[in-house]
XYZ file of C-alpha atoms in Angstrom:
231
model
C 9.959 -2.128 35.031
C 6.644 -3.311 35.943
C 4.804 -0.269 35.059
C 1.853 -0.552 32.765
C -0.159 1.521 30.345
C -3.095 0.966 28.124
C -3.708 2.807 24.889
C -6.987 3.759 23.498
C -8.026 3.982 20.111
C -7.457 6.832 17.825
C -10.912 8.068 18.187
C -10.214 8.649 21.740
C -7.404 10.114 21.744
C -8.159 12.671 24.400
C -7.534 9.644 26.380
C -4.597 8.829 24.943
C -2.834 6.793 27.417
C -3.578 5.706 31.191
C -1.159 4.758 33.634
C -2.153 2.471 36.118
C -1.370 3.544 39.408
C -2.193 0.456 41.190
C -2.428 -0.779 44.543
C -0.066 -3.758 45.117
C -1.747 -7.530 45.829
C 0.795 -9.132 47.710
C -0.876 -12.161 48.192
C -0.175 -14.284 45.376
C -3.667 -16.138 45.524
C -5.192 -13.506 45.221
C -3.455 -12.895 42.029
C -4.146 -16.486 40.958
C -7.790 -15.693 41.529
C -7.465 -12.908 38.950
C -6.325 -15.526 36.334
C -8.749 -17.658 37.416
C -11.549 -15.033 37.348
C -10.325 -14.046 33.795
C -10.361 -17.718 32.636
C -14.213 -18.015 33.512
C -14.814 -14.993 31.901
C -13.207 -15.675 28.677
C -14.992 -19.207 28.258
C -14.181 -21.278 31.705
C -14.557 -24.959 30.859
C -14.962 -24.416 27.009
C -11.708 -22.639 26.984
C -9.940 -25.561 29.349
C -11.212 -27.955 26.976
C -10.235 -26.203 23.391
C -8.644 -28.634 21.110
C -7.588 -27.029 18.283
C -7.930 -23.528 16.439
C -8.722 -22.222 13.120
C -8.490 -18.606 12.371
C -8.277 -16.165 9.617
C -7.616 -12.522 9.588
C -5.322 -9.863 7.453
C -2.214 -8.271 8.138
C 0.634 -6.558 6.400
C -1.406 -6.702 3.254
C -1.311 -10.771 3.739
C -4.219 -12.664 4.327
C -2.881 -14.928 7.417
C -4.600 -18.071 8.243
C -3.305 -19.484 11.935
C -3.988 -23.355 12.816
C -3.439 -24.600 16.552
C -3.534 -28.295 17.323
C -3.224 -27.688 21.441
C -2.725 -31.588 21.959
C 0.049 -31.893 19.746
C 1.573 -28.982 20.070
C 1.423 -27.843 16.889
C 1.038 -24.304 15.025
C 0.979 -23.214 11.402
C 0.784 -20.023 9.983
C -0.498 -19.666 6.270
C 0.245 -16.498 4.375
C -1.542 -15.679 1.355
C -1.774 -12.770 -1.205
C -4.375 -12.555 -3.387
C -5.551 -15.731 -2.538
C -2.268 -17.227 -3.236
C -0.363 -18.949 -0.727
C 3.199 -17.720 -0.481
C 4.688 -18.426 2.638
C 4.140 -21.116 5.666
C 5.683 -21.194 9.233
C 4.941 -24.316 11.135
C 5.979 -25.870 14.572
C 5.900 -29.429 15.566
C 6.820 -29.258 19.424
C 10.626 -28.665 19.731
C 11.037 -28.354 15.866
C 9.611 -26.519 12.716
C 10.118 -25.117 9.423
C 9.308 -22.636 7.083
C 8.243 -22.840 3.510
C 8.780 -19.838 1.084
C 9.856 -19.790 -2.788
C 8.965 -23.675 -2.821
C 11.399 -24.337 -0.700
C 11.486 -25.935 2.971
C 13.804 -24.561 5.615
C 14.364 -25.220 9.451
C 12.558 -22.500 11.637
C 15.010 -20.271 13.488
C 15.459 -20.707 16.992
C 13.964 -17.001 17.891
C 11.090 -17.815 16.019
C 10.399 -21.043 17.058
C 10.238 -20.035 20.757
C 7.811 -17.085 19.824
C 5.459 -19.341 17.954
C 5.531 -21.833 20.767
C 5.172 -19.461 23.477
C 1.087 -19.082 21.997
C 0.667 -21.956 24.056
C 1.466 -19.961 27.355
C 0.130 -16.429 26.375
C -2.603 -14.830 25.370
C -5.860 -16.571 25.854
C -4.822 -20.072 25.328
C -2.672 -18.993 28.306
C -5.525 -18.815 30.573
C -6.562 -21.790 30.445
C -6.422 -23.768 33.877
C -3.632 -26.066 32.937
C -1.345 -23.114 31.770
C -2.605 -20.790 35.072
C -1.190 -23.395 37.245
C 2.703 -23.477 35.569
C 2.558 -19.785 36.098
C 5.165 -18.497 38.564
C 3.449 -15.114 40.003
C 5.620 -12.186 40.947
C 3.186 -9.906 41.400
C -0.196 -8.544 40.820
C -1.961 -4.841 40.794
C -5.641 -3.213 40.732
C -6.376 0.185 39.595
C -9.597 0.524 41.647
C -10.929 3.468 39.635
C -11.239 1.417 36.633
C -11.003 -2.360 37.898
C -8.069 -2.746 35.589
C -5.659 -5.427 36.743
C -2.396 -6.235 36.250
C -0.505 -9.924 36.749
C 3.073 -10.674 35.417
C 4.712 -13.786 35.755
C 7.830 -15.489 35.062
C 7.520 -17.744 32.076
C 10.979 -20.103 31.556
C 12.817 -16.744 32.660
C 10.810 -14.126 30.641
C 8.537 -11.311 32.609
C 5.169 -11.684 30.655
C 2.491 -9.013 32.226
C -1.296 -9.223 31.508
C -3.432 -6.491 31.581
C -7.263 -7.182 32.387
C -10.396 -5.037 32.123
C -13.330 -4.467 33.959
C -15.118 -7.529 31.832
C -11.570 -9.524 33.017
C -11.197 -9.633 29.441
C -7.434 -9.919 28.577
C -6.634 -6.721 26.689
C -3.044 -6.154 27.354
C -0.109 -7.848 27.056
C 3.921 -7.213 27.788
C 6.482 -9.582 27.037
C 10.002 -8.790 28.238
C 13.330 -10.780 27.789
C 17.011 -10.850 26.932
C 15.751 -9.952 22.775
C 13.353 -6.985 24.166
C 10.322 -5.816 24.853
C 6.743 -6.805 22.934
C 3.572 -5.453 23.822
C 0.148 -6.431 22.520
C -3.677 -4.633 22.934
C -6.273 -6.644 21.866
C -9.820 -5.290 21.556
C -13.318 -6.385 19.352
C -14.013 -9.069 21.531
C -16.655 -11.941 20.652
C -17.562 -14.856 21.521
C -17.598 -17.900 19.318
C -18.847 -21.291 20.937
C -18.858 -20.231 24.243
C -15.073 -18.793 24.211
C -14.410 -15.243 23.978
C -11.824 -13.706 21.227
C -10.450 -10.571 20.283
C -11.179 -9.781 16.761
C -8.074 -6.992 16.586
C -4.442 -6.693 18.106
C -1.910 -4.694 18.113
C 1.396 -5.832 18.513
C 4.421 -3.385 18.796
C 8.123 -4.529 19.627
C 11.237 -3.039 19.094
C 11.748 -2.863 15.876
C 7.921 -3.145 14.287
C 4.200 -2.839 15.205
C 1.919 -5.539 13.464
C -1.862 -4.885 13.217
C -3.859 -8.096 12.321
C -8.059 -8.088 12.241
C -9.721 -11.635 12.327
C -12.212 -12.333 10.155
C -13.398 -15.782 11.595
C -12.577 -17.993 14.371
C -13.232 -21.790 14.210
C -12.965 -23.748 17.687
C -12.169 -27.481 17.758
C -12.357 -27.931 14.007
C -10.629 -31.369 12.558
C -7.590 -31.156 11.056
C -6.618 -34.047 8.360
C -3.157 -34.937 8.384
C -2.429 -33.822 5.217
C -3.042 -30.386 6.445
C 0.479 -30.610 8.240
C 2.319 -31.383 4.926
C 4.646 -29.293 3.317
C 3.330 -27.862 0.197
C 3.975 -29.758 -3.216
């Protein structure tokens, strides 16, 4: 309904949930300025010129490696258990596939869309090229904590962003026909001039996924075989 909530760590449970009783920002140019300020805070030109990413972390009892090729619109999620490769999800523009049990099958359309949203949401959504494509719906400011929210429309889905006093993207929520999904990000660190969250908690109508990232590599060079189906 347009209201946003920010949940603190367990150790700060006395703060449990704070509702953003915000002051609406009517001018969409001012709303865009919030996004542009966040762009600068999280990397500015270095973020805008990001070409590739390699991110490693742990979640669901698995070791996760995420490869992103922004220019060629490719994403690969590699899943390992005790160092052994057990699954891959990969997008290649408007198509994608998954590999499991030594078999390659097409990626479901819903999952393909979810993965491709990586390019227009989260930190990649703060690149200036992405900001220019946003259809801004509303923005609000919580004056006492300087928390800001901006709601945009992305291909018919409502996407909300919450920024803290440092102008970091600490919360996201997507509302679509399939339901609602929210992400809380924390443990921000600067890598090669870009600020990344090293922990995220994503909650949907059916599950909660906590991922703790161990490394982020900016602009790695990927060999062509990186994107091949395993033998």
